[in-house]
Short mmCIF file of C-alpha atoms in Angstrom, two decimals:
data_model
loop_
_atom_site.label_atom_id
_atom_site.label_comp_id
_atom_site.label_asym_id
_atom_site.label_seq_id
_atom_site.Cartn_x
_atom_site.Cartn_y
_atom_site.Cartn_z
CA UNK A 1 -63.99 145.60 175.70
CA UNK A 2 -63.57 147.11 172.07
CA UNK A 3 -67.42 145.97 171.19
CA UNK A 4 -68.67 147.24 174.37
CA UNK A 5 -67.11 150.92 173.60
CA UNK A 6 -68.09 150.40 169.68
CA UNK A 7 -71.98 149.57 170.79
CA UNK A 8 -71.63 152.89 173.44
CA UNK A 9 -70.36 154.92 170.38
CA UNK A 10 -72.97 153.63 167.98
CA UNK A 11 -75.84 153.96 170.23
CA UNK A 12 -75.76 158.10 170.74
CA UNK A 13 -76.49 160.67 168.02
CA UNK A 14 -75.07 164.49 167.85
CA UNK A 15 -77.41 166.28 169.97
CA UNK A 16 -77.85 169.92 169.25
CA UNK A 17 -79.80 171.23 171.90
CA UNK A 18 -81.00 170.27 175.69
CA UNK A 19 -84.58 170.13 177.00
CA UNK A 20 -84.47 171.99 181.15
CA UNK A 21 -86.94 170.28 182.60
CA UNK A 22 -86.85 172.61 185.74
CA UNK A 23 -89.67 172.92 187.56
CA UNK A 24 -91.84 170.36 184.55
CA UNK A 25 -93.09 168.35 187.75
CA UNK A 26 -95.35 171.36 188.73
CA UNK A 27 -96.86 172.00 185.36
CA UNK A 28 -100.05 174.23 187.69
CA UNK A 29 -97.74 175.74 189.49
CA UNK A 30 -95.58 177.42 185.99
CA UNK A 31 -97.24 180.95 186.54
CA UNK A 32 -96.95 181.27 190.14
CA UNK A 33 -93.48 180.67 190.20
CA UNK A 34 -92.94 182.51 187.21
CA UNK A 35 -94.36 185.38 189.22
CA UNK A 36 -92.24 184.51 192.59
CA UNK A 37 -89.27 184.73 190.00
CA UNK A 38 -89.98 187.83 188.49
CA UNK A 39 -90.12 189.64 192.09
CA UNK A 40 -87.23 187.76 193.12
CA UNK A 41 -85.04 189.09 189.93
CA UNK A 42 -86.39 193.00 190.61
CA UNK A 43 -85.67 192.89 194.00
CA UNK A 44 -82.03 191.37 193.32
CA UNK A 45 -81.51 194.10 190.51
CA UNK A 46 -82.71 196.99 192.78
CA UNK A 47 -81.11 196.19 196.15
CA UNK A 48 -77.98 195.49 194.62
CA UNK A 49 -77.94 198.35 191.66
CA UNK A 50 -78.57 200.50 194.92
CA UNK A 51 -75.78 199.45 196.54
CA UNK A 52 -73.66 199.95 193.39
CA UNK A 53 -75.11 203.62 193.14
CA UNK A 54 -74.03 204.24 196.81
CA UNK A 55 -70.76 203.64 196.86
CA UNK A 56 -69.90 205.31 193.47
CA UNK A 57 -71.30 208.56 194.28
CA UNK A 58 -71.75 209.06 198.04
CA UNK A 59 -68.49 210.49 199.74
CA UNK A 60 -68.32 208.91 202.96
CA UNK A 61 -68.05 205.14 201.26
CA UNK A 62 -65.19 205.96 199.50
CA UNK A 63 -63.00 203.49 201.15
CA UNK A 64 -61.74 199.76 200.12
CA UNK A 65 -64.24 198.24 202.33
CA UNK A 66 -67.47 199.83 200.34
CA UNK A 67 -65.32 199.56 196.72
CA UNK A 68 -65.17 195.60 197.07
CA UNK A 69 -68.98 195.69 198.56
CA UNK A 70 -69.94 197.51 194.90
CA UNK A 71 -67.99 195.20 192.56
CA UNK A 72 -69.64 192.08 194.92
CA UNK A 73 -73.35 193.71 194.37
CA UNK A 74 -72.19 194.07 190.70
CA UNK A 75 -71.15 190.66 190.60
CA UNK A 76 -74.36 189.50 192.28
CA UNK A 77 -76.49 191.32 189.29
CA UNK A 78 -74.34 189.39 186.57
CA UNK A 79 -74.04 186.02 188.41
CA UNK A 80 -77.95 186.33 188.85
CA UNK A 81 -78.90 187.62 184.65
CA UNK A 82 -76.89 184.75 183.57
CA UNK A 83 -79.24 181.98 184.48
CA UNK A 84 -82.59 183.89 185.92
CA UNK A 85 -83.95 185.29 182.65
CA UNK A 86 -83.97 182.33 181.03
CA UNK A 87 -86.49 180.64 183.95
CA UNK A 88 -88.46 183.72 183.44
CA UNK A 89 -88.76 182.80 179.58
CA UNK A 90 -89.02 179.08 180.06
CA UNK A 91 -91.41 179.32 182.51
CA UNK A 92 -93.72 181.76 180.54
CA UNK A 93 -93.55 180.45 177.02
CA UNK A 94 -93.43 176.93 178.11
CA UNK A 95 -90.45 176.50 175.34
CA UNK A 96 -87.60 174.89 177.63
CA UNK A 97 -85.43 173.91 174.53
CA UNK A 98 -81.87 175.45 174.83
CA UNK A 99 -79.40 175.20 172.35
CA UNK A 100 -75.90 173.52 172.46
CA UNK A 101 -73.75 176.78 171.96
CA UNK A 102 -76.50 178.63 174.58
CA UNK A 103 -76.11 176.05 177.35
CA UNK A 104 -72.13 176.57 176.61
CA UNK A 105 -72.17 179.99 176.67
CA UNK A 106 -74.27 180.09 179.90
CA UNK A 107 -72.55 177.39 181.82
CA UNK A 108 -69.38 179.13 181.52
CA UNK A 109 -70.26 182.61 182.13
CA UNK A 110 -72.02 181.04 185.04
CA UNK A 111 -68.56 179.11 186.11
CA UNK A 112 -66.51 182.05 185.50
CA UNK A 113 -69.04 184.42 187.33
CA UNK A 114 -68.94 181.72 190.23
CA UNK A 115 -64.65 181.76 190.64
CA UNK A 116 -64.86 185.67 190.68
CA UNK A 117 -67.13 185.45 193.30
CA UNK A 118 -65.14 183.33 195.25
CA UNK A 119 -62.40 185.06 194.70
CA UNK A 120 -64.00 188.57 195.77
CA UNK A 121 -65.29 186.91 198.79
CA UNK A 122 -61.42 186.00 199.33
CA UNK A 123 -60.58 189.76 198.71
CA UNK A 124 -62.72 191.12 200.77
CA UNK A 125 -61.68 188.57 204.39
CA UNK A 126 -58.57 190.12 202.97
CA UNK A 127 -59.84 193.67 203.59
CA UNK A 128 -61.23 192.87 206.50
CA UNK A 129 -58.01 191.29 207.96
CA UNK A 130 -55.71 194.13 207.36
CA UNK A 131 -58.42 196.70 208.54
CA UNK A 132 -58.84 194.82 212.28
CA UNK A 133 -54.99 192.96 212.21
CA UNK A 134 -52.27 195.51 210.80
CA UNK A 135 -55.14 198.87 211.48
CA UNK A 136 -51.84 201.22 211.17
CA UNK A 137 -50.60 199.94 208.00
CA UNK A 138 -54.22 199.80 206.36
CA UNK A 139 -54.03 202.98 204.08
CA UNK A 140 -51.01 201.80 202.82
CA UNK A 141 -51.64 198.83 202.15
CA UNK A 142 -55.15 198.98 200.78
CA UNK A 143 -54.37 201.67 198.63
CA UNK A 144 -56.61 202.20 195.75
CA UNK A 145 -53.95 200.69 192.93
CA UNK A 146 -54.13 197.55 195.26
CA UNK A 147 -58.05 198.03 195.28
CA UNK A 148 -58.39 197.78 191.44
CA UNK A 149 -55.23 195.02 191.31
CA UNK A 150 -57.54 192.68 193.54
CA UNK A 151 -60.37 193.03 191.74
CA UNK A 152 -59.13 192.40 188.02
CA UNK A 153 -57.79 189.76 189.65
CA UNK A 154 -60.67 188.42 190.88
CA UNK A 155 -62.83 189.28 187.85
CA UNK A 156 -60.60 187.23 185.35
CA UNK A 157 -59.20 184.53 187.45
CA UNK A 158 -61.82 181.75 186.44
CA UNK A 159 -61.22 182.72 182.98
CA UNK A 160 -58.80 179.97 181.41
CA UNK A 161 -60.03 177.19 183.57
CA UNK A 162 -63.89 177.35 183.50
CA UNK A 163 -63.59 177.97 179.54
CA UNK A 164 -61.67 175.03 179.44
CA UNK A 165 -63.86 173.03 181.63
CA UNK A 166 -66.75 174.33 179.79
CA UNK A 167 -65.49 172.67 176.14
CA UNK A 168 -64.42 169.35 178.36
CA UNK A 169 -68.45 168.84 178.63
CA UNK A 170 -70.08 170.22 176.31
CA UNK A 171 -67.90 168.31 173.81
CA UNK A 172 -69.22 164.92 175.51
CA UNK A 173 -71.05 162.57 173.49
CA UNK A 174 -74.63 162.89 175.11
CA UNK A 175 -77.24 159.81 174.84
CA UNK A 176 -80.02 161.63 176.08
CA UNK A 177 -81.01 165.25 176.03
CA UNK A 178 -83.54 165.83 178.72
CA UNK A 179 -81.22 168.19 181.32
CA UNK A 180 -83.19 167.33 184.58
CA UNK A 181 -82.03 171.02 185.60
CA UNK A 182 -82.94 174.62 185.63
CA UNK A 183 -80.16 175.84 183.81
CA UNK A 184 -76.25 174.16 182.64
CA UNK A 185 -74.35 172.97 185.00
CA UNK A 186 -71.45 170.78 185.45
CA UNK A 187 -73.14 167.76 187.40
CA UNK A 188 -76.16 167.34 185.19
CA UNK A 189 -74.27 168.13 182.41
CA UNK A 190 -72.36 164.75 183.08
CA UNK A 191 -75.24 162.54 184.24
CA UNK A 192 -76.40 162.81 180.11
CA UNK A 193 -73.38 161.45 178.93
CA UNK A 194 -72.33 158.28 176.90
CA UNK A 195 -69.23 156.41 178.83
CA UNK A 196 -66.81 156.44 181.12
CA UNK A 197 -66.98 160.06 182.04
CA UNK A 198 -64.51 159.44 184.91
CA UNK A 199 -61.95 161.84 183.27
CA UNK A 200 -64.45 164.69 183.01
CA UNK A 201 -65.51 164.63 186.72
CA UNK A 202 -61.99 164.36 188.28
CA UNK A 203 -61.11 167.68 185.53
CA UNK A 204 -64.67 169.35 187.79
CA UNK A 205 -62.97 168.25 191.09
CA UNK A 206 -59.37 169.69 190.00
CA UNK A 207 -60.81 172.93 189.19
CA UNK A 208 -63.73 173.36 191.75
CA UNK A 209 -60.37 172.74 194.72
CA UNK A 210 -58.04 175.27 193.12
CA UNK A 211 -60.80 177.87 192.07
CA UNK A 212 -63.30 177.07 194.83
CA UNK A 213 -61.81 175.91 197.81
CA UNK A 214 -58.05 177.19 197.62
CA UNK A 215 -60.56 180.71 198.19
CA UNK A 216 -62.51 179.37 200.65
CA UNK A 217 -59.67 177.58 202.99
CA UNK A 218 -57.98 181.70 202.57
CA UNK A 219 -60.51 182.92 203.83
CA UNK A 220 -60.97 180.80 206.59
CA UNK A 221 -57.34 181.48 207.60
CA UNK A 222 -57.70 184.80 207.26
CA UNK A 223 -61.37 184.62 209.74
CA UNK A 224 -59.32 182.72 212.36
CA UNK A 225 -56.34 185.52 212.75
CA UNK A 226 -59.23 188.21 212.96
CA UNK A 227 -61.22 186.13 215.18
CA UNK A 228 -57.75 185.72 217.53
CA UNK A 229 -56.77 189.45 216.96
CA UNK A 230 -60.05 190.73 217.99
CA UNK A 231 -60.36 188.26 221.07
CA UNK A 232 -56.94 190.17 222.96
CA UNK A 233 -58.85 193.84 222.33
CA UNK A 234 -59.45 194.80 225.92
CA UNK A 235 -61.98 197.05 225.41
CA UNK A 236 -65.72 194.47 224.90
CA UNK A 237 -67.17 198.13 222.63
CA UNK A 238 -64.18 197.37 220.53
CA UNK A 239 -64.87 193.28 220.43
CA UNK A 240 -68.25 193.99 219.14
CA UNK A 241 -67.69 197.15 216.51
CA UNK A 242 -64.68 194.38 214.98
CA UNK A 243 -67.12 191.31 214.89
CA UNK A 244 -70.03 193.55 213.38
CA UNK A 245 -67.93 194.78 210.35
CA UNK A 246 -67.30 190.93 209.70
CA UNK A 247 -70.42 189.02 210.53
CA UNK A 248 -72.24 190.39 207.42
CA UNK A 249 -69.25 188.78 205.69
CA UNK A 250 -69.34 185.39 207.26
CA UNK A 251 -72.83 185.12 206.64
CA UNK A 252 -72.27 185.88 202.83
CA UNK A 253 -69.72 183.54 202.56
CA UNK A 254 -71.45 180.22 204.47
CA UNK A 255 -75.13 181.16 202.16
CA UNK A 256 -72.52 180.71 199.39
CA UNK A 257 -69.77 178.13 200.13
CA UNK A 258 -72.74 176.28 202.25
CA UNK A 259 -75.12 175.45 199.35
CA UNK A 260 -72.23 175.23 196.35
CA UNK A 261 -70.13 172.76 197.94
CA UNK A 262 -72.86 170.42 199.07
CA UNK A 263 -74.13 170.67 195.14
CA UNK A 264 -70.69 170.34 193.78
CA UNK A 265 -69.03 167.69 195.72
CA UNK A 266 -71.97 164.91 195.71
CA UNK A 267 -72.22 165.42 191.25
CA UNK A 268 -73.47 161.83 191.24
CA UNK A 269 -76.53 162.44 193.70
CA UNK A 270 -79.47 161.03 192.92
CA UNK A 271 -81.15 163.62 194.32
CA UNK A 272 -81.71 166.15 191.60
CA UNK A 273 -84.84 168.02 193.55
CA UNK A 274 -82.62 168.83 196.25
CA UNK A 275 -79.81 169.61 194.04
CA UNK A 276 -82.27 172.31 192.18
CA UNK A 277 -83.40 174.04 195.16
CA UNK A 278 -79.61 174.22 195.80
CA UNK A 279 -78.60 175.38 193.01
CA UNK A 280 -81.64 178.44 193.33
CA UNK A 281 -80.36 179.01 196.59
CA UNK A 282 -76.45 180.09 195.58
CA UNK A 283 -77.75 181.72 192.21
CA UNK A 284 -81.03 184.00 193.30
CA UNK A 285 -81.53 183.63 197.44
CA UNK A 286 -78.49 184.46 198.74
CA UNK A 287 -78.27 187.58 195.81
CA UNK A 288 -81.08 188.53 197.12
CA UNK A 289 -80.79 188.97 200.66
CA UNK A 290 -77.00 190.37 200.50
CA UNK A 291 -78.18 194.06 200.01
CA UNK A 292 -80.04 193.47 203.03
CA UNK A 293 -77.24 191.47 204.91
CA UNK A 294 -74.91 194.50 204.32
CA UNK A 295 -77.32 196.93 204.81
CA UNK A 296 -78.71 196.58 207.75
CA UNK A 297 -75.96 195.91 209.99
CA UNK A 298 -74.34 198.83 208.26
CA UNK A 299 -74.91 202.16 209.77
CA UNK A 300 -72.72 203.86 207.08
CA UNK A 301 -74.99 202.06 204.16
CA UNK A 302 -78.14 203.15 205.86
CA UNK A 303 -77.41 206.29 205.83
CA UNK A 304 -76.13 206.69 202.11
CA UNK A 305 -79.68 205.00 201.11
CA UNK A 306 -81.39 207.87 202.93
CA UNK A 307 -79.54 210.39 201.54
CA UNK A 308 -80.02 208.53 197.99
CA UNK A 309 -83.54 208.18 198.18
CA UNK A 310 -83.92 211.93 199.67
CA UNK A 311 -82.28 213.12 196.47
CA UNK A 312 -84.52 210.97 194.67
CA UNK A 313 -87.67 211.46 195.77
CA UNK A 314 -86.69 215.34 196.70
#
């Protein structure tokens, strides 16, 4: 037993950087998705920035609802920058090395950036539950103290943990360096390592059920009182104005929860192409398509964009 671990710790060397192999497999396909990238990233700044712009400056969205809808699209632009702009420069100077301290750094802003997300998603089933639950005590409730309160909370949450998590792997002994990935992440992260890396992957499984699914399970409880409130409305006009300020919300939260917990709770899948397109799916698609989601089952939203782009364009 001694030799076996003295041979493991012999046989790897300090690695200092990672090679992303990405999207290697489709070496003619580099500019084309370089280019599908590119629009994907403008379109994910713009349609959320917009959002952001909205609900700072137009008067009518000044309400909790449209406050935790500007901090998500904010989110969405962070979460998004942290791993997106490096694809962009992998992809177009073919250069895929990344060092030790930058795969660090971006795994756990990309950890951290993940948790608050959760969290806001939490925050605002929260919103939505006092709004269509306890309607008369709303104002005081959601008062705008509460508003910010929520959202620090939210935004530093994931800090302690995902650091933490973030040294437990990246101070692994590696053997090999070739990160069959498009950015750092957890699972991958692991599959490179020397050992028994048992410990490491219960640590990911700790964290990813307090951080990940202690939101998720909330807001689940908090989907089935709204569900059961609205259901005893008499009025079916009233049914369907509740459900459509919540089904843009749902559908945020299963594009999110849906992909991350398939990628997060199978880290010793073999299948690493699925895994990727996964992984692209919570980090660019479903940025991309919440402006839209919100937007156009919004009549409030539509109508601040109007007024946004009249001003602009005026």
């Amino acid at each position: 037993m001694e030799y076996t671990e003295k041979v493991a710790e012999e046989n790897f060397t300090v690695i200092g950087e990672f090679i992303l192999l990405g999207f290697s497999e489709l070496p003619n396909l580099q500019g084309f998705l370089f280019g599908i990238f590119l629009i994907i990233y403008m379109i994910i700044l713009i349609g959320n920035g917009l959002i952001v712009v909205i609900t700072m400056v137009d008067p009518t969205l000044q309400i909790p609802m449209y406050f935790f809808l500007g901090n998500f699209s904010f989110l969405e632009i962070c979460y998004t920058s942290v791993t997106l702009p490096r694809m962009l420069t992998n992809l177009w100077t073919h250069n895929t090395a990344i060092s030790l301290m930058a795969c660090a750094i971006q795994l756990s802003l990309f950890l951290i950036l993940g948790v608050t997300e959760s969290f806001l998603l939490a925050v605002m089933a929260y919103d939505r539950y006092v709004a269509i639950c306890k309607p008369l005590y709303y104002p005081l409730i959601m008062n705008h103290k509460v508003c910010v309160q929520l959202v620090v909370v939210s935004w530093i949450a994931g800090i302690p943990g995902q650091v933490a998590q973030t040294y437990k792997v990246i101070s692994l002994p590696f053997c090999f360096n070739e990160l069959n990935h498009v950015f750092c992440d957890v699972p991958p992260l692991l599959k490179l390592a020397c050992g028994d890396t048992s410990a490491q992957e219960f640590f990911v499984y700790a964290v990813a059920v307090l951080l990940g699914m202690v939101p998720f399970l909330t807001i689940l409880g908090f989907y089935l009182k709204i569900i059961t409130t609205i259901l005893k409305l008499p009025l079916v006009t009233g049914r369907r104005k509740a459900f459509s300020t919540c089904s843009s919300h749902l559908i945020v939260v299963g594009l999110f929860y849906g992909s991350g917990i398939i990628t997060y709770l199978i880290p010793k899948s073999n299948q690493s192409g699925i895994k990727k397109i996964l992984s692209l799916f919570y980090t660019i698609v479903t940025p991309m398509f919440n402006p839209m989601i919100y937007s156009l089952k919004n009549k409030d939203v539509i109508a601040a964009l109007k007024k946004l782009l009249v001003q602009i364009l005026a």
